[in-house]
């Protein structure tokens, strides 16, 4: 699908920078595997889901997630032309806002995967939707979510991750001691923010890319928090940016490919690293369009069959 206007990532950067103040104040980063007993956020498990339908039947379903700017990006006016284009091609489209949207948690904090999946299942039961052909598409933090969700739910048959993360990272709260996502009420292992990352989150040396590179030096935490992409039940497309100023999306996408190879992943995996910045992946929407047409739309009549896992 074509995104008519690129989403702004300034909100994401501002949120991360604001969180750094709490780290600097406490001078302590919480351990990622520490026991977390804090109450779950208000509206935990609730999402803002909007289903857009075309005029035909047997419509394969694309599920779209925005990033850490919050809200429901794919239901917004700036992205609506791209959604309409998908509908004209024969798709149904489910836009999902998972935080800072009406009726959802305010912060990116332990977002419930099961709540998102329930919204997908509800959309898939619509009589105009082909519930056997579901793909998830996410950008940045939404790419992390798309990969994570598909690794837990085999009814998702294809994944597109734009400048994605390869692990579960810290939630955007004032305490920085919870993950971005949870499953069945339990927080998932995550990569914490170390003290060494704080200087890169605050002026005058603010550099989000370097902050994330500091986080990724914790190899033990990264291993625990890495997404089990080998469990995904269908083909994967990743589009990264070699000059990504937010986080090392190309390096993380390469690591995903290596993990898939190690596990003899039986489906098609494609990684395209563009020579551009974080937002410039939206200039290459033809990559995701062609991938979805081949692996979802053209297989809808057959129910998007998937071969047995190796």
Coordinates of C-alpha atoms in Angstrom, one line a residue, residues 1-281:
X1 CA 0.0 0.0 0.0
X2 CA 1.1 3.6 -0.6
X3 CA 1.4 5.9 2.3
X4 CA 0.3 9.3 1.1
X5 CA 2.1 11.3 3.7
X6 CA 5.0 10.1 5.8
X7 CA 4.2 9.7 9.5
X8 CA 6.1 11.9 11.9
X9 CA 8.6 10.2 14.2
X10 CA 9.2 13.4 16.3
X11 CA 6.7 12.2 18.8
X12 CA 8.7 9.0 19.2
X13 CA 11.9 10.8 19.7
X14 CA 10.4 13.2 22.2
X15 CA 8.9 10.4 24.2
X16 CA 12.2 8.5 24.4
X17 CA 14.0 11.7 25.4
X18 CA 11.5 12.4 28.1
X19 CA 12.0 9.0 29.5
X20 CA 15.7 9.7 29.8
X21 CA 15.1 12.3 32.5
X22 CA 13.7 9.7 34.8
X23 CA 16.8 7.5 34.3
X24 CA 19.1 10.4 34.9
X25 CA 17.3 11.2 38.1
X26 CA 17.4 7.7 39.5
X27 CA 20.8 6.9 37.9
X28 CA 19.6 3.3 37.7
X29 CA 18.3 1.2 34.9
X30 CA 16.0 -1.7 36.0
X31 CA 16.9 -5.3 35.0
X32 CA 14.9 -6.6 32.2
X33 CA 14.1 -9.9 33.9
X34 CA 13.3 -8.4 37.3
X35 CA 10.0 -9.4 38.9
X36 CA 7.4 -6.7 37.9
X37 CA 4.4 -6.4 40.2
X38 CA 3.1 -3.1 39.1
X39 CA -0.6 -3.1 38.2
X40 CA -1.4 -3.4 34.5
X41 CA -2.2 -0.1 32.7
X42 CA -5.8 1.2 32.5
X43 CA -7.5 -0.2 29.4
X44 CA -5.0 -3.1 29.2
X45 CA -6.1 -5.5 26.5
X46 CA -8.1 -2.9 24.6
X47 CA -7.3 -1.6 21.1
X48 CA -8.8 0.9 18.7
X49 CA -9.6 -1.2 15.7
X50 CA -11.2 0.1 12.5
X51 CA -12.1 -2.3 9.7
X52 CA -12.2 -0.9 6.1
X53 CA -13.9 -3.1 3.5
X54 CA -14.0 -3.1 -0.3
X55 CA -16.9 -4.1 -2.4
X56 CA -16.0 -7.7 -3.1
X57 CA -16.0 -11.0 -1.2
X58 CA -13.2 -13.2 0.0
X59 CA -11.1 -10.2 0.8
X60 CA -7.7 -11.0 2.3
X61 CA -7.0 -9.0 5.4
X62 CA -4.1 -6.6 5.9
X63 CA -3.6 -5.4 9.5
X64 CA -1.7 -2.2 10.0
X65 CA 0.3 -0.9 13.0
X66 CA 1.9 2.5 13.4
X67 CA 4.9 3.1 15.6
X68 CA 5.8 4.8 18.9
X69 CA 4.0 8.0 17.9
X70 CA 0.8 6.3 19.2
X71 CA -2.7 6.8 17.9
X72 CA -4.1 4.8 15.0
X73 CA -1.9 5.8 12.1
X74 CA -3.6 3.7 9.4
X75 CA -7.0 5.2 10.2
X76 CA -5.7 8.7 9.9
X77 CA -6.4 11.1 7.0
X78 CA -2.7 11.2 6.0
X79 CA -2.6 7.4 5.4
X80 CA -6.2 6.9 4.2
X81 CA -5.4 7.2 0.5
X82 CA -3.1 4.2 0.8
X83 CA -5.7 2.2 2.6
X84 CA -8.3 3.1 -0.1
X85 CA -5.8 1.9 -2.7
X86 CA -5.6 -1.5 -1.0
X87 CA -9.4 -1.8 -0.9
X88 CA -9.6 -1.2 -4.6
X89 CA -7.2 -4.0 -5.2
X90 CA -9.4 -6.4 -3.3
X91 CA -8.1 -6.3 0.3
X92 CA -9.8 -5.6 3.5
X93 CA -7.8 -3.4 5.9
X94 CA -7.8 -3.4 9.7
X95 CA -6.2 -0.3 11.2
X96 CA -5.1 -1.0 14.8
X97 CA -4.2 1.7 17.4
X98 CA -2.7 0.0 20.4
X99 CA -1.9 2.9 22.7
X100 CA -2.7 6.6 23.0
X101 CA -5.8 6.0 20.9
X102 CA -9.5 6.1 22.1
X103 CA -10.1 3.4 24.7
X104 CA -6.5 2.1 24.7
X105 CA -3.7 2.4 27.2
X106 CA -2.2 5.9 27.4
X107 CA 1.4 4.7 27.2
X108 CA 3.4 2.2 25.3
X109 CA 3.5 -0.2 28.3
X110 CA 2.9 -4.0 28.3
X111 CA 0.5 -3.8 25.4
X112 CA -1.5 -7.1 25.3
X113 CA -0.8 -9.2 22.3
X114 CA -3.9 -11.2 23.0
X115 CA -6.0 -8.1 22.8
X116 CA -4.7 -7.2 19.4
X117 CA -5.2 -10.7 18.2
X118 CA -8.7 -10.8 19.4
X119 CA -9.4 -7.7 17.3
X120 CA -7.9 -9.4 14.3
X121 CA -10.1 -12.5 14.9
X122 CA -13.2 -10.3 15.1
X123 CA -12.4 -8.7 11.8
X124 CA -11.6 -12.1 10.2
X125 CA -15.1 -13.3 11.1
X126 CA -16.7 -10.6 8.9
X127 CA -18.4 -12.5 6.0
X128 CA -16.6 -10.3 3.4
X129 CA -13.2 -11.2 4.8
X130 CA -11.1 -14.2 4.0
X131 CA -10.1 -15.2 7.5
X132 CA -7.6 -17.7 6.2
X133 CA -5.5 -15.0 4.5
X134 CA -4.2 -12.5 7.1
X135 CA -1.0 -10.4 6.9
X136 CA 0.3 -7.9 9.4
X137 CA 2.2 -4.7 8.4
X138 CA 4.0 -2.5 10.9
X139 CA 6.4 0.4 10.8
X140 CA 9.2 0.9 13.3
X141 CA 7.8 -0.1 16.7
X142 CA 4.9 -1.4 14.8
X143 CA 7.3 -3.6 12.9
X144 CA 8.5 -5.0 16.1
X145 CA 4.9 -5.7 17.0
X146 CA 4.1 -7.3 13.7
X147 CA 6.9 -9.8 14.0
X148 CA 6.2 -10.5 17.6
X149 CA 2.5 -11.0 17.1
X150 CA 3.0 -13.4 14.1
X151 CA 5.5 -15.4 16.1
X152 CA 2.7 -16.3 18.6
X153 CA -0.3 -16.6 16.3
X154 CA -0.1 -19.0 13.3
X155 CA -3.3 -17.7 11.7
X156 CA -1.1 -14.8 10.5
X157 CA 0.1 -15.9 7.1
X158 CA 2.5 -13.1 6.1
X159 CA 4.5 -10.2 7.7
X160 CA 5.8 -6.9 6.5
X161 CA 8.2 -5.1 8.8
X162 CA 9.3 -1.6 7.9
X163 CA 12.5 -0.5 9.7
X164 CA 11.6 -3.0 12.5
X165 CA 13.1 -4.1 15.7
X166 CA 14.2 -7.7 16.3
X167 CA 13.5 -7.9 20.0
X168 CA 11.1 -6.6 22.6
X169 CA 12.3 -3.3 24.0
X170 CA 11.5 -1.2 27.0
X171 CA 8.1 0.4 27.4
X172 CA 7.8 4.2 27.3
X173 CA 7.0 5.0 30.9
X174 CA 8.5 7.2 33.6
X175 CA 10.0 4.2 35.4
X176 CA 11.4 2.3 32.4
X177 CA 11.1 -1.1 34.1
X178 CA 8.4 -2.7 32.0
X179 CA 8.4 -4.0 28.4
X180 CA 6.5 -2.6 25.6
X181 CA 4.4 -5.8 25.2
X182 CA 2.9 -8.6 27.3
X183 CA 1.2 -11.9 26.7
X184 CA -1.7 -13.2 28.7
X185 CA -1.1 -10.6 31.4
X186 CA 2.6 -11.5 31.8
X187 CA 5.3 -9.0 30.8
X188 CA 7.7 -10.3 28.1
X189 CA 11.4 -10.3 28.5
X190 CA 12.9 -7.0 27.2
X191 CA 16.0 -5.1 26.5
X192 CA 16.5 -2.4 29.2
X193 CA 18.0 1.0 28.9
X194 CA 21.4 1.1 30.5
X195 CA 23.0 4.2 32.2
X196 CA 25.4 4.4 29.3
X197 CA 22.6 5.2 26.9
X198 CA 21.4 8.3 28.9
X199 CA 23.9 10.8 27.4
X200 CA 22.6 10.0 24.0
X201 CA 19.0 10.6 25.0
X202 CA 19.5 14.1 26.3
X203 CA 20.7 17.4 24.8
X204 CA 23.3 18.4 23.8
X205 CA 24.5 14.9 22.7
X206 CA 21.2 13.4 21.8
X207 CA 21.5 10.6 19.3
X208 CA 18.8 8.0 19.4
X209 CA 20.8 5.6 17.1
X210 CA 23.7 5.6 19.5
X211 CA 21.3 5.1 22.5
X212 CA 19.9 2.0 20.9
X213 CA 23.4 0.7 20.1
X214 CA 24.2 1.0 23.8
X215 CA 21.1 -1.0 24.6
X216 CA 22.1 -3.7 22.2
X217 CA 25.4 -4.2 23.9
X218 CA 23.6 -6.2 26.6
X219 CA 23.8 -9.5 24.7
X220 CA 22.2 -11.6 27.4
X221 CA 19.1 -9.3 27.5
X222 CA 19.0 -9.2 23.7
X223 CA 19.1 -13.0 23.5
X224 CA 16.2 -13.3 26.1
X225 CA 14.1 -10.7 24.4
X226 CA 14.7 -11.6 20.8
X227 CA 11.6 -12.4 18.8
X228 CA 11.2 -16.1 17.8
X229 CA 10.7 -15.2 14.1
X230 CA 11.3 -18.8 13.1
X231 CA 7.8 -19.6 14.4
X232 CA 6.1 -17.3 12.0
X233 CA 3.7 -19.2 9.7
X234 CA 4.4 -17.6 6.4
X235 CA 6.7 -15.4 4.3
X236 CA 8.4 -12.3 5.7
X237 CA 9.5 -9.0 4.1
X238 CA 11.7 -6.5 5.9
X239 CA 12.6 -3.1 4.6
X240 CA 15.3 -1.4 6.5
X241 CA 17.2 1.9 6.2
X242 CA 21.0 1.8 6.0
X243 CA 21.2 5.4 7.3
X244 CA 18.5 4.9 10.0
X245 CA 18.9 7.7 12.5
X246 CA 16.5 6.2 15.0
X247 CA 17.8 2.6 15.5
X248 CA 20.0 0.1 13.6
X249 CA 17.1 -1.3 11.5
X250 CA 19.4 -2.8 8.9
X251 CA 21.6 -4.6 11.4
X252 CA 18.6 -5.9 13.2
X253 CA 17.0 -7.1 10.0
X254 CA 20.2 -8.9 9.0
X255 CA 20.2 -10.6 12.4
X256 CA 16.6 -11.7 11.8
X257 CA 17.6 -13.3 8.5
X258 CA 20.5 -15.1 10.2
X259 CA 18.2 -16.5 12.8
X260 CA 15.8 -17.7 10.2
X261 CA 18.6 -19.4 8.3
X262 CA 19.8 -21.1 11.5
X263 CA 16.3 -22.5 12.1
X264 CA 15.8 -23.6 8.4
X265 CA 12.8 -21.3 8.0
X266 CA 10.6 -22.9 5.4
X267 CA 9.0 -19.8 3.9
X268 CA 10.3 -17.0 1.7
X269 CA 12.3 -14.3 3.5
X270 CA 13.3 -11.1 1.8
X271 CA 15.2 -8.2 3.3
X272 CA 15.7 -5.0 1.3
X273 CA 18.0 -2.4 2.8
X274 CA 17.4 1.0 1.2
X275 CA 20.0 3.7 1.1
X276 CA 18.0 6.1 3.1
X277 CA 16.9 7.3 6.5
X278 CA 14.1 5.9 8.8
X279 CA 11.3 7.7 7.1
X280 CA 12.5 7.1 3.5
X281 CA 11.2 3.5 3.5

